[in-house]
mmCIF file of C-alpha atoms and ligand atoms in Angstrom:
data_model
loop_
_atom_site.group_PDB
_atom_site.id
_atom_site.type_symbol
_atom_site.label_atom_id
_atom_site.label_comp_id
_atom_site.label_asym_id
_atom_site.label_seq_id
_atom_site.Cartn_x
_atom_site.Cartn_y
_atom_site.Cartn_z
ATOM 1 C CA MET L 1 0.045 -0.349 0.057
ATOM 2 C CA ASP L 2 1.350 3.640 -0.791
ATOM 3 C CA ILE L 3 1.132 6.877 0.889
ATOM 4 C CA SER L 4 -0.369 9.907 -1.030
ATOM 5 C CA GLN L 5 2.215 11.438 -3.248
ATOM 6 C CA LYS L 6 1.839 15.301 -2.290
ATOM 7 C CA PHE L 7 3.264 13.610 1.639
ATOM 8 C CA LYS L 8 6.136 11.868 0.346
ATOM 9 C CA VAL L 9 7.931 14.582 -0.026
ATOM 10 C CA MET L 10 7.282 16.520 3.464
ATOM 11 C CA GLU L 11 10.450 16.436 5.599
ATOM 12 C CA ALA L 12 10.406 16.227 9.495
ATOM 13 C CA SER L 13 10.794 19.355 11.178
ATOM 14 C CA SER L 14 14.554 20.320 12.332
ATOM 15 C CA VAL L 15 12.493 21.593 15.715
ATOM 16 C CA ARG L 16 11.272 17.907 16.315
ATOM 17 C CA LYS L 17 14.361 16.397 15.791
ATOM 18 C CA LEU L 18 16.158 18.460 18.852
ATOM 19 C CA SER L 19 13.402 17.530 20.932
ATOM 20 C CA ILE L 20 14.613 13.998 20.724
ATOM 21 C CA TYR L 21 17.635 15.068 21.895
ATOM 22 C CA ALA L 22 15.745 17.414 24.524
ATOM 23 C CA ASP L 23 14.416 14.658 25.874
ATOM 24 C CA GLU L 24 17.538 12.937 26.240
ATOM 25 C CA ALA L 25 18.933 15.524 28.179
ATOM 26 C CA ARG L 26 15.995 15.508 30.287
ATOM 27 C CA ARG L 27 16.286 11.527 31.327
ATOM 28 C CA GLY L 28 20.018 12.399 32.141
ATOM 29 C CA GLY L 29 18.708 14.979 34.757
ATOM 30 C CA LYS L 30 19.532 17.970 33.028
ATOM 31 C CA THR L 31 16.773 20.857 32.908
ATOM 32 C CA VAL L 32 16.094 22.497 29.361
ATOM 33 C CA TYR L 33 14.935 25.957 29.121
ATOM 34 C CA HIS L 34 12.562 26.094 25.883
ATOM 35 C CA LEU L 35 12.770 28.993 23.584
ATOM 36 C CA ASN L 36 11.856 26.852 20.483
ATOM 37 C CA ILE L 37 7.579 26.656 21.208
ATOM 38 C CA GLY L 38 5.520 29.794 20.667
ATOM 39 C CA GLN L 39 3.277 28.361 23.798
ATOM 40 C CA PRO L 40 3.635 31.175 26.054
ATOM 41 C CA ASP L 41 3.420 30.704 29.898
ATOM 42 C CA LEU L 42 0.876 33.361 31.062
ATOM 43 C CA ASP L 43 -2.565 31.871 32.194
ATOM 44 C CA THR L 44 -5.351 31.817 30.269
ATOM 45 C CA PRO L 45 -8.085 34.434 31.415
ATOM 46 C CA GLU L 46 -10.520 33.070 34.338
ATOM 47 C CA PRO L 47 -13.737 33.643 32.490
ATOM 48 C CA TYR L 48 -13.019 31.258 29.872
ATOM 49 C CA PHE L 49 -12.749 28.096 32.722
ATOM 50 C CA GLN L 50 -15.903 29.673 34.305
ATOM 51 C CA LYS L 51 -17.842 29.432 30.972
ATOM 52 C CA ILE L 52 -16.279 25.746 30.909
ATOM 53 C CA LYS L 53 -17.793 24.731 34.633
ATOM 54 C CA ASN L 54 -21.143 26.453 34.274
ATOM 55 C CA PHE L 55 -21.467 24.382 31.218
ATOM 56 C CA ASN L 56 -24.856 22.786 32.196
ATOM 57 C CA GLU L 57 -26.515 20.846 29.300
ATOM 58 C CA PRO L 58 -27.495 17.208 29.407
ATOM 59 C CA SER L 59 -25.159 16.677 26.156
ATOM 60 C CA THR L 60 -22.580 17.895 24.089
ATOM 61 C CA GLU L 61 -24.336 18.486 20.422
ATOM 62 C CA TYR L 62 -23.170 19.750 17.407
ATOM 63 C CA MET L 63 -23.413 23.232 17.036
ATOM 64 C CA PRO L 64 -23.873 25.426 13.905
ATOM 65 C CA SER L 65 -21.016 24.897 11.391
ATOM 66 C CA LEU L 66 -19.939 28.582 11.211
ATOM 67 C CA GLY L 67 -19.840 28.767 15.057
ATOM 68 C CA ILE L 68 -22.530 29.720 18.066
ATOM 69 C CA PRO L 69 -23.871 32.788 17.882
ATOM 70 C CA THR L 70 -22.573 33.927 21.135
ATOM 71 C CA LEU L 71 -19.283 33.659 20.035
ATOM 72 C CA THR L 72 -19.743 34.817 16.783
ATOM 73 C CA ASN L 73 -21.503 38.053 18.145
ATOM 74 C CA SER L 74 -18.398 37.903 20.839
ATOM 75 C CA ILE L 75 -15.859 38.175 17.565
ATOM 76 C CA GLN L 76 -18.062 41.068 15.935
ATOM 77 C CA SER L 77 -18.043 43.216 18.872
ATOM 78 C CA TYR L 78 -14.169 42.706 19.617
ATOM 79 C CA TYR L 79 -13.775 43.904 15.841
ATOM 80 C CA ALA L 80 -15.943 46.892 15.821
ATOM 81 C CA LYS L 81 -14.326 47.973 19.102
ATOM 82 C CA LEU L 82 -10.921 47.963 16.693
ATOM 83 C CA GLY L 83 -13.088 49.918 14.242
ATOM 84 C CA ILE L 84 -13.260 47.002 12.027
ATOM 85 C CA HIS L 85 -16.991 46.191 10.895
ATOM 86 C CA TYR L 86 -17.918 43.105 9.775
ATOM 87 C CA ASN L 87 -20.902 41.395 10.542
ATOM 88 C CA THR L 88 -21.774 38.045 11.784
ATOM 89 C CA GLU L 89 -22.948 36.425 8.262
ATOM 90 C CA GLN L 90 -19.072 37.630 7.366
ATOM 91 C CA ILE L 91 -17.257 35.592 10.419
ATOM 92 C CA ALA L 92 -16.839 31.686 10.858
ATOM 93 C CA VAL L 93 -15.592 30.319 13.699
ATOM 94 C CA THR L 94 -13.122 27.292 13.207
ATOM 95 C CA CYS L 95 -10.616 24.939 14.818
ATOM 96 C CA GLY L 96 -7.990 27.517 15.677
ATOM 97 C CA GLY L 97 -6.196 29.746 13.222
ATOM 98 C CA THR L 98 -5.135 26.851 11.373
ATOM 99 C CA GLU L 99 -8.209 25.661 10.270
ATOM 100 C CA ALA L 100 -9.064 29.193 8.978
ATOM 101 C CA LEU L 101 -5.666 29.310 7.264
ATOM 102 C CA LEU L 102 -6.352 25.650 5.615
ATOM 103 C CA PHE L 103 -9.862 26.515 4.642
ATOM 104 C CA THR L 104 -8.634 29.928 2.908
ATOM 105 C CA PHE L 105 -5.970 27.691 1.309
ATOM 106 C CA LEU L 106 -8.652 25.254 -0.042
ATOM 107 C CA ALA L 107 -11.028 28.059 -1.222
ATOM 108 C CA ILE L 108 -8.983 30.059 -2.868
ATOM 109 C CA ALA L 109 -6.087 28.369 -4.566
ATOM 110 C CA ASN L 110 -6.168 25.959 -7.521
ATOM 111 C CA GLU L 111 -3.377 23.242 -7.953
ATOM 112 C CA GLY L 112 -0.221 25.298 -9.192
ATOM 113 C CA ASP L 113 -1.485 28.688 -7.985
ATOM 114 C CA GLU L 114 1.168 31.145 -6.364
ATOM 115 C CA ILE L 115 1.059 32.525 -2.965
ATOM 116 C CA LEU L 116 3.316 35.319 -1.819
ATOM 117 C CA LEU L 117 4.542 35.473 1.808
ATOM 118 C CA PRO L 118 7.458 37.214 3.300
ATOM 119 C CA GLU L 119 10.218 34.685 3.914
ATOM 120 C CA PRO L 120 11.499 33.308 7.064
ATOM 121 C CA PHE L 121 7.288 32.636 8.014
ATOM 122 C CA TYR L 122 5.521 30.207 9.492
ATOM 123 C CA SER L 123 6.679 26.538 9.041
ATOM 124 C CA ASN L 124 2.710 25.593 9.568
ATOM 125 C CA TYR L 125 2.176 27.218 6.078
ATOM 126 C CA THR L 126 4.063 24.295 4.553
ATOM 127 C CA THR L 127 1.489 21.871 5.587
ATOM 128 C CA PHE L 128 -1.331 24.118 3.669
ATOM 129 C CA PHE L 129 0.811 24.345 0.417
ATOM 130 C CA THR L 130 1.099 20.707 0.467
ATOM 131 C CA ILE L 131 -2.408 20.191 0.849
ATOM 132 C CA SER L 132 -3.819 22.446 -1.494
ATOM 133 C CA GLY L 133 -1.106 22.419 -4.297
ATOM 134 C CA ALA L 134 -0.291 25.809 -4.113
ATOM 135 C CA ILE L 135 2.926 27.028 -4.862
ATOM 136 C CA CYS L 136 4.888 29.392 -2.174
ATOM 137 C CA ILE L 137 6.689 31.852 -3.530
ATOM 138 C CA PRO L 138 8.775 33.135 -1.041
ATOM 139 C CA VAL L 139 9.612 36.853 -0.484
ATOM 140 C CA THR L 140 13.387 37.153 1.085
ATOM 141 C CA THR L 141 13.533 39.396 3.910
ATOM 142 C CA TRP L 142 16.897 40.002 6.279
ATOM 143 C CA ALA L 143 17.565 39.967 9.335
ATOM 144 C CA GLU L 144 19.905 43.451 8.613
ATOM 145 C CA ASN L 145 16.488 45.312 7.969
ATOM 146 C CA GLY L 146 14.447 43.726 10.489
ATOM 147 C CA PHE L 147 12.544 41.262 8.010
ATOM 148 C CA HIS L 148 10.548 44.098 6.280
ATOM 149 C CA PHE L 149 10.326 43.943 3.175
ATOM 150 C CA THR L 150 10.004 46.805 -0.019
ATOM 151 C CA GLU L 151 7.610 47.470 -2.887
ATOM 152 C CA GLN L 152 10.193 45.928 -5.164
ATOM 153 C CA ASP L 153 10.890 42.866 -3.214
ATOM 154 C CA LEU L 154 7.244 42.275 -3.594
ATOM 155 C CA VAL L 155 5.981 43.195 -7.159
ATOM 156 C CA SER L 156 9.144 41.602 -8.555
ATOM 157 C CA LYS L 157 7.798 38.125 -7.690
ATOM 158 C CA ILE L 158 4.458 38.375 -9.078
ATOM 159 C CA THR L 159 3.950 36.516 -12.148
ATOM 160 C CA LYS L 160 0.556 35.359 -13.987
ATOM 161 C CA ARG L 161 -0.274 32.483 -11.531
ATOM 162 C CA ALA L 162 0.050 34.594 -8.669
ATOM 163 C CA LYS L 163 -3.385 34.399 -6.757
ATOM 164 C CA ALA L 164 -2.762 35.652 -3.238
ATOM 165 C CA ILE L 165 -0.046 37.600 -0.503
ATOM 166 C CA LEU L 166 -0.080 36.099 2.599
ATOM 167 C CA ILE L 167 1.513 38.259 5.633
ATOM 168 C CA SER L 168 1.593 37.189 9.406
ATOM 169 C CA THR L 169 1.827 40.624 11.236
ATOM 170 C CA PRO L 170 2.934 41.220 13.994
ATOM 171 C CA GLY L 171 5.070 38.228 12.413
ATOM 172 C CA ASN L 172 6.052 34.743 13.610
ATOM 173 C CA PRO L 173 8.739 33.995 13.492
ATOM 174 C CA THR L 174 10.524 37.502 12.913
ATOM 175 C CA GLY L 175 8.696 39.643 15.343
ATOM 176 C CA ALA L 176 8.104 42.423 12.164
ATOM 177 C CA VAL L 177 5.247 44.551 12.515
ATOM 178 C CA LEU L 178 3.917 46.072 9.207
ATOM 179 C CA SER L 179 3.157 49.727 9.528
ATOM 180 C CA MET L 180 0.165 51.116 7.978
ATOM 181 C CA ASP L 181 2.097 52.540 5.490
ATOM 182 C CA GLU L 182 3.417 48.927 4.527
ATOM 183 C CA ILE L 183 -0.246 47.583 4.567
ATOM 184 C CA LYS L 184 -1.462 50.296 2.135
ATOM 185 C CA MET L 185 1.481 49.576 -0.129
ATOM 186 C CA VAL L 186 0.687 45.950 -0.114
ATOM 187 C CA ALA L 187 -3.101 46.231 -0.443
ATOM 188 C CA ARG L 188 -2.262 48.760 -3.422
ATOM 189 C CA ILE L 189 -0.002 45.923 -5.117
ATOM 190 C CA ALA L 190 -2.715 43.347 -4.693
ATOM 191 C CA LYS L 191 -5.504 45.508 -5.994
ATOM 192 C CA GLU L 192 -3.315 46.191 -9.294
ATOM 193 C CA HIS L 193 -2.651 42.744 -9.586
ATOM 194 C CA ASP L 194 -5.941 41.346 -8.812
ATOM 195 C CA LEU L 195 -5.047 39.171 -5.583
ATOM 196 C CA TYR L 196 -6.270 37.986 -2.436
ATOM 197 C CA ILE L 197 -4.700 39.122 0.842
ATOM 198 C CA ILE L 198 -4.606 36.766 3.304
ATOM 199 C CA ALA L 199 -3.895 38.479 6.838
ATOM 200 C CA ASP L 200 -2.887 36.493 9.516
ATOM 201 C CA GLU L 201 -2.940 38.595 12.307
ATOM 202 C CA VAL L 202 -3.419 36.142 15.547
ATOM 203 C CA TYR L 203 -0.840 38.497 17.390
ATOM 204 C CA ARG L 204 -2.686 41.866 16.695
ATOM 205 C CA GLU L 205 -2.306 43.205 20.082
ATOM 206 C CA PHE L 206 1.257 42.187 20.703
ATOM 207 C CA VAL L 207 2.793 45.545 19.248
ATOM 208 C CA PHE L 208 5.841 47.060 21.386
ATOM 209 C CA ASP L 209 7.129 50.430 22.092
ATOM 210 C CA GLY L 210 3.968 52.419 22.240
ATOM 211 C CA ARG L 211 3.140 51.487 18.518
ATOM 212 C CA GLU L 212 -0.697 51.451 17.382
ATOM 213 C CA ILE L 213 -2.536 48.091 16.524
ATOM 214 C CA THR L 214 -2.051 47.712 12.739
ATOM 215 C CA SER L 215 -4.396 45.507 10.509
ATOM 216 C CA PHE L 216 -5.561 45.197 7.022
ATOM 217 C CA GLY L 217 -9.081 45.507 8.181
ATOM 218 C CA PHE L 218 -8.695 49.089 8.663
ATOM 219 C CA LEU L 219 -9.016 49.555 4.568
ATOM 220 C CA PRO L 220 -12.147 49.128 3.268
ATOM 221 C CA GLU L 221 -10.787 49.482 -0.735
ATOM 222 C CA ILE L 222 -9.263 45.950 -0.098
ATOM 223 C CA GLU L 223 -12.560 44.639 1.929
ATOM 224 C CA ASP L 224 -13.734 42.330 -1.205
ATOM 225 C CA ARG L 225 -10.058 40.547 -1.551
ATOM 226 C CA LEU L 226 -9.238 40.151 2.100
ATOM 227 C CA ILE L 227 -9.293 37.086 4.431
ATOM 228 C CA ILE L 228 -8.541 37.815 8.188
ATOM 229 C CA ILE L 229 -7.244 34.779 9.927
ATOM 230 C CA ASP L 230 -7.577 35.088 13.915
ATOM 231 C CA SER L 231 -7.187 32.971 16.786
ATOM 232 C CA VAL L 232 -7.662 33.114 20.727
ATOM 233 C CA SER L 233 -4.456 31.044 20.685
ATOM 234 C CA LYS L 234 -1.903 33.768 21.495
ATOM 235 C CA ARG L 235 -4.385 36.858 22.421
ATOM 236 C CA PHE L 236 -5.524 34.990 25.677
ATOM 237 C CA ASN L 237 -3.048 32.579 25.613
ATOM 238 C CA ALA L 238 -5.591 29.567 24.971
ATOM 239 C CA CYS L 239 -3.654 27.459 22.359
ATOM 240 C CA GLY L 240 -5.447 24.515 23.408
ATOM 241 C CA ALA L 241 -9.097 25.797 23.084
ATOM 242 C CA ARG L 242 -8.328 25.317 19.260
ATOM 243 C CA ILE L 243 -10.785 28.250 18.449
ATOM 244 C CA GLY L 244 -10.189 30.391 15.588
ATOM 245 C CA ALA L 245 -11.860 32.809 13.356
ATOM 246 C CA LEU L 246 -12.109 33.646 9.383
ATOM 247 C CA LEU L 247 -13.266 36.748 8.514
ATOM 248 C CA THR L 248 -14.214 38.055 5.111
ATOM 249 C CA LYS L 249 -16.775 40.211 2.886
ATOM 250 C CA ASN L 250 -16.481 38.165 -0.163
ATOM 251 C CA LYS L 251 -19.532 36.751 -0.553
ATOM 252 C CA ASP L 252 -18.645 33.933 -3.060
ATOM 253 C CA LEU L 253 -15.531 33.082 -1.052
ATOM 254 C CA PHE L 254 -17.405 33.067 2.159
ATOM 255 C CA SER L 255 -19.843 30.843 0.840
ATOM 256 C CA VAL L 256 -17.179 28.349 -0.016
ATOM 257 C CA ILE L 257 -15.929 28.906 3.762
ATOM 258 C CA THR L 258 -19.170 28.008 4.570
ATOM 259 C CA LYS L 259 -19.509 24.732 2.601
ATOM 260 C CA LEU L 260 -15.833 23.560 4.280
ATOM 261 C CA CYS L 261 -17.066 24.117 7.604
ATOM 262 C CA GLN L 262 -20.070 22.167 7.158
ATOM 263 C CA GLY L 263 -17.937 19.600 5.794
ATOM 264 C CA ARG L 264 -16.264 19.421 9.201
ATOM 265 C CA LEU L 265 -19.525 19.895 10.743
ATOM 266 C CA SER L 266 -18.690 21.830 14.181
ATOM 267 C CA CYS L 267 -16.265 23.023 16.245
ATOM 268 C CA SER L 268 -15.875 21.656 19.916
ATOM 269 C CA THR L 269 -19.121 23.026 21.489
ATOM 270 C CA ILE L 270 -18.056 23.251 25.015
ATOM 271 C CA GLU L 271 -14.607 24.952 23.482
ATOM 272 C CA GLN L 272 -16.444 27.803 22.159
ATOM 273 C CA HIS L 273 -18.587 28.371 25.309
ATOM 274 C CA GLY L 274 -15.406 28.780 26.625
ATOM 275 C CA ALA L 275 -13.929 31.103 23.892
ATOM 276 C CA VAL L 276 -16.895 33.467 24.838
ATOM 277 C CA GLY L 277 -15.972 33.880 28.384
ATOM 278 C CA LEU L 278 -12.272 34.977 26.883
ATOM 279 C CA TYR L 279 -13.416 37.704 24.781
ATOM 280 C CA ALA L 280 -15.414 38.884 27.624
ATOM 281 C CA ALA L 281 -12.038 38.857 29.743
ATOM 282 C CA ASP L 282 -10.930 42.183 31.010
ATOM 283 C CA GLU L 283 -9.263 44.343 28.400
ATOM 284 C CA GLY L 284 -6.200 44.675 30.549
ATOM 285 C CA TYR L 285 -5.437 41.035 30.375
ATOM 286 C CA VAL L 286 -4.175 41.812 26.414
ATOM 287 C CA ILE L 287 -2.446 44.573 27.817
ATOM 288 C CA ASN L 288 -0.809 43.035 30.412
ATOM 289 C CA ALA L 289 0.350 40.264 28.514
ATOM 290 C CA ARG L 290 2.035 42.395 25.440
ATOM 291 C CA ASP L 291 3.785 44.483 28.449
ATOM 292 C CA GLN L 292 5.059 41.210 29.655
ATOM 293 C CA TYR L 293 6.308 40.382 25.907
ATOM 294 C CA GLN L 294 7.772 43.417 25.459
ATOM 295 C CA LYS L 295 9.878 43.119 29.171
ATOM 296 C CA ARG L 296 10.882 39.671 27.645
ATOM 297 C CA ARG L 297 11.783 40.914 24.483
ATOM 298 C CA ASP L 298 14.146 43.728 25.806
ATOM 299 C CA ILE L 299 15.983 41.052 27.907
ATOM 300 C CA VAL L 300 16.718 38.801 24.978
ATOM 301 C CA TYR L 301 17.525 41.638 22.857
ATOM 302 C CA GLU L 302 19.702 43.249 25.370
ATOM 303 C CA LEU L 303 21.817 40.263 26.036
ATOM 304 C CA LEU L 304 21.751 39.417 22.409
ATOM 305 C CA LYS L 305 23.225 42.605 20.721
ATOM 306 C CA GLN L 306 26.247 42.457 23.207
ATOM 307 C CA VAL L 307 27.585 39.038 21.773
ATOM 308 C CA PRO L 308 29.992 40.031 18.882
ATOM 309 C CA GLY L 309 28.837 38.809 15.929
ATOM 310 C CA VAL L 310 25.124 38.563 16.441
ATOM 311 C CA VAL L 311 22.805 40.338 13.887
ATOM 312 C CA CYS L 312 19.408 41.261 15.034
ATOM 313 C CA ARG L 313 17.142 44.115 15.442
ATOM 314 C CA LYS L 314 14.762 44.671 18.134
ATOM 315 C CA PRO L 315 11.374 42.796 17.273
ATOM 316 C CA GLU L 316 8.465 44.897 17.181
ATOM 317 C CA GLY L 317 5.992 42.727 18.242
ATOM 318 C CA ALA L 318 4.702 39.297 18.927
ATOM 319 C CA PHE L 319 6.933 36.754 20.849
ATOM 320 C CA TYR L 320 9.630 35.740 18.667
ATOM 321 C CA MET L 321 13.034 36.656 17.133
ATOM 322 C CA ILE L 322 15.404 35.619 14.917
ATOM 323 C CA ALA L 323 18.967 36.186 15.124
ATOM 324 C CA LYS L 324 21.783 35.280 13.046
ATOM 325 C CA LEU L 325 24.912 33.928 14.433
ATOM 326 C CA PRO L 326 28.535 34.481 13.469
ATOM 327 C CA ILE L 327 28.621 30.029 12.362
ATOM 328 C CA ASP L 328 27.447 28.518 9.760
ATOM 329 C CA ASP L 329 25.645 25.528 11.081
ATOM 330 C CA VAL L 330 22.943 26.712 13.887
ATOM 331 C CA ASP L 331 21.419 23.150 13.576
ATOM 332 C CA ASP L 332 24.434 21.671 14.718
ATOM 333 C CA PHE L 333 25.121 24.124 17.697
ATOM 334 C CA LEU L 334 21.773 23.683 19.239
ATOM 335 C CA THR L 335 21.846 19.851 18.726
ATOM 336 C CA TRP L 336 25.509 20.342 20.674
ATOM 337 C CA LEU L 337 23.688 22.869 23.718
ATOM 338 C CA LEU L 338 21.505 19.971 24.496
ATOM 339 C CA THR L 339 23.826 16.785 23.870
ATOM 340 C CA SER L 340 27.110 18.207 25.473
ATOM 341 C CA PHE L 341 26.388 21.761 27.077
ATOM 342 C CA GLU L 342 25.149 22.981 30.574
ATOM 343 C CA ILE L 343 25.550 25.549 32.982
ATOM 344 C CA ASP L 344 24.824 24.211 36.595
ATOM 345 C CA GLY L 345 22.981 20.899 35.197
ATOM 346 C CA GLU L 346 20.770 23.426 32.853
ATOM 347 C CA THR L 347 20.816 23.971 29.141
ATOM 348 C CA VAL L 348 18.546 25.751 26.340
ATOM 349 C CA MET L 349 16.451 24.470 23.443
ATOM 350 C CA ALA L 350 16.057 27.112 20.601
ATOM 351 C CA ALA L 351 14.543 26.711 17.153
ATOM 352 C CA PRO L 352 16.946 26.575 13.886
ATOM 353 C CA ALA L 353 15.638 29.206 11.571
ATOM 354 C CA GLU L 354 15.963 26.929 8.451
ATOM 355 C CA GLY L 355 12.303 25.260 8.816
ATOM 356 C CA PHE L 356 11.399 28.794 8.686
ATOM 357 C CA TYR L 357 12.724 29.202 4.688
ATOM 358 C CA LYS L 358 11.960 27.842 1.643
ATOM 359 C CA THR L 359 14.900 29.145 -0.272
ATOM 360 C CA ILE L 360 17.500 26.734 0.014
ATOM 361 C CA GLY L 361 20.650 27.307 2.075
ATOM 362 C CA LEU L 362 18.835 30.306 4.079
ATOM 363 C CA GLY L 363 18.563 30.455 7.749
ATOM 364 C CA LYS L 364 21.404 28.023 8.459
ATOM 365 C CA ASN L 365 22.872 30.802 10.354
ATOM 366 C CA GLU L 366 19.924 31.856 12.447
ATOM 367 C CA LEU L 367 18.120 30.668 15.227
ATOM 368 C CA ARG L 368 14.358 31.725 16.705
ATOM 369 C CA ILE L 369 13.792 32.539 20.045
ATOM 370 C CA ALA L 370 10.190 32.618 21.524
ATOM 371 C CA TYR L 371 10.733 34.556 24.413
ATOM 372 C CA VAL L 372 7.669 32.744 26.340
ATOM 373 C CA LEU L 373 9.591 32.196 29.811
ATOM 374 C CA GLU L 374 9.499 34.531 33.012
ATOM 375 C CA GLU L 375 12.274 36.808 33.279
ATOM 376 C CA GLU L 376 14.261 34.737 35.834
ATOM 377 C CA PRO L 377 14.442 31.500 33.525
ATOM 378 C CA LEU L 378 14.637 33.665 30.567
ATOM 379 C CA ILE L 379 17.631 35.120 31.696
ATOM 380 C CA LYS L 380 19.339 31.930 32.528
ATOM 381 C CA ALA L 381 18.133 30.523 29.403
ATOM 382 C CA MET L 382 19.893 33.476 27.299
ATOM 383 C CA ARG L 383 23.151 33.272 29.611
ATOM 384 C CA ILE L 384 23.636 29.307 28.728
ATOM 385 C CA LEU L 385 22.469 30.307 25.022
ATOM 386 C CA THR L 386 25.602 33.399 24.949
ATOM 387 C CA GLU L 387 27.907 31.313 26.867
ATOM 388 C CA GLY L 388 27.262 28.317 24.573
ATOM 389 C CA LEU L 389 27.829 29.997 21.695
ATOM 390 C CA LYS L 390 31.244 31.301 23.213
ATOM 391 C CA GLU L 391 32.332 27.725 23.872
ATOM 392 C CA TYR L 392 31.065 26.459 20.457
ATOM 393 C CA MET L 393 33.227 28.737 18.634
ATOM 394 C CA GLU L 394 36.106 28.355 20.726
ATOM 395 C CA LEU L 395 36.047 24.397 20.266
ATOM 396 C CA ASN L 396 35.317 24.934 16.570
ATOM 397 C CA ASN L 397 37.683 27.624 16.056
ATOM 398 C CA ILE L 398 35.315 29.874 14.617
ATOM 399 C CA ARG L 399 36.714 33.579 14.864
ATOM 400 C CA LEU L 400 34.718 36.560 13.758
ATOM 401 C CA VAL L 401 36.124 38.408 10.585
HETATM 402 C C1 PLP P 501 -0.138 30.263 16.056
HETATM 403 C C2 PLP P 501 -0.173 30.522 14.889
HETATM 404 C C3 PLP P 501 -1.463 30.490 14.226
HETATM 405 C C4 PLP P 501 -2.659 29.458 14.680
HETATM 406 O O1 PLP P 501 -2.875 28.748 15.486
HETATM 407 P P1 PLP P 501 -3.882 27.998 16.118
HETATM 408 O O2 PLP P 501 -3.753 27.812 17.842
HETATM 409 O O3 PLP P 501 -4.318 27.202 15.323
HETATM 410 O O4 PLP P 501 -4.905 29.334 16.358
HETATM 411 C C5 PLP P 501 -1.503 30.997 13.021
HETATM 412 N N1 PLP P 501 -0.352 31.857 12.264
HETATM 413 C C6 PLP P 501 0.491 32.027 13.057
HETATM 414 C C7 PLP P 501 1.717 32.896 12.576
HETATM 415 C C8 PLP P 501 0.799 31.508 14.274
HETATM 416 O O5 PLP P 501 1.760 31.693 15.376
#
């Protein structure tokens, strides 16, 4: 028996490979700090658990495919408060932002259609390309300019087969936040070339240094080509709730999304009730989370920028940072940290950045740090990382030029 051709080419992620070494280190009695995963350590707002505790139906039934009305209403009012106006017939509740992305890819792309996206990008997007048959066209961005792209970078990648532009802002894995001018630039290009815009804004509120929230939703001139991807996972630290949303004013597209939602019947009933609690949580919650991330960002950035040879810019949002190290093989360095390096019985795991690139050869000398630990463990983890880097460079005779 054979498996699907589509999936034969998919490689196991290098993060998973490193996880095996992390497990071994742990079995050997070491503490491993995780800077590799985007799972924050802040508590989920209490109203979420209250709603679930108060669920008092005799059975858990299928709910409407597009979501329970109380949740769709909550999402609508959340957006209205931001000044982004959708009605409830333009909102689909999905099983995480992940499903919203998958359904978007399936709904817009024919086999061979091209979707452009800044690189490095969220590595799960690769799965959606594989499933949908769309072609990933990376618009490469660089650590040296904070992973922003120019109009020319984007336009030069547009061909006749281009179908959509996919943007994660605030960005995972780069922490780059598009300014409203950049958003307007992308919008103009999308209009000129008749492309969809898939706006993955799951980190929307996590913008630092007093920045205003930016969103493709602020531009009425692209509303017929815009798909907004959202999720409670990051905003409310509720990754396990598996509740997301897709918003679009494009009627044809929404009717396809509706069919896809009907095909999987319903999202989790109880979790949808929980999510209503999330949207009703005190607004201070998200602001506090943002401030925590900003503090942690400062810790990571201040420590890294002192290391000779490291290239990084201060992330503007989300809770990630990509840094370029003065070594050729970051994968090897990160493996070595787990297998052969420790300070007081502790070591650290970060994500090699290669998996965030489509272009072969890029990212080999970079890593992604998710600053999702509290300050004290974060400082320890960063110390292990930077001391480890020094020792690794000495051992391998790597000198800065
Ligand atoms: C985490 C994440 C998502 C979606 O996660 P869900 O838990 O499925 O909502 C989507 N896009 C990016 C860039 C992410 O980091």
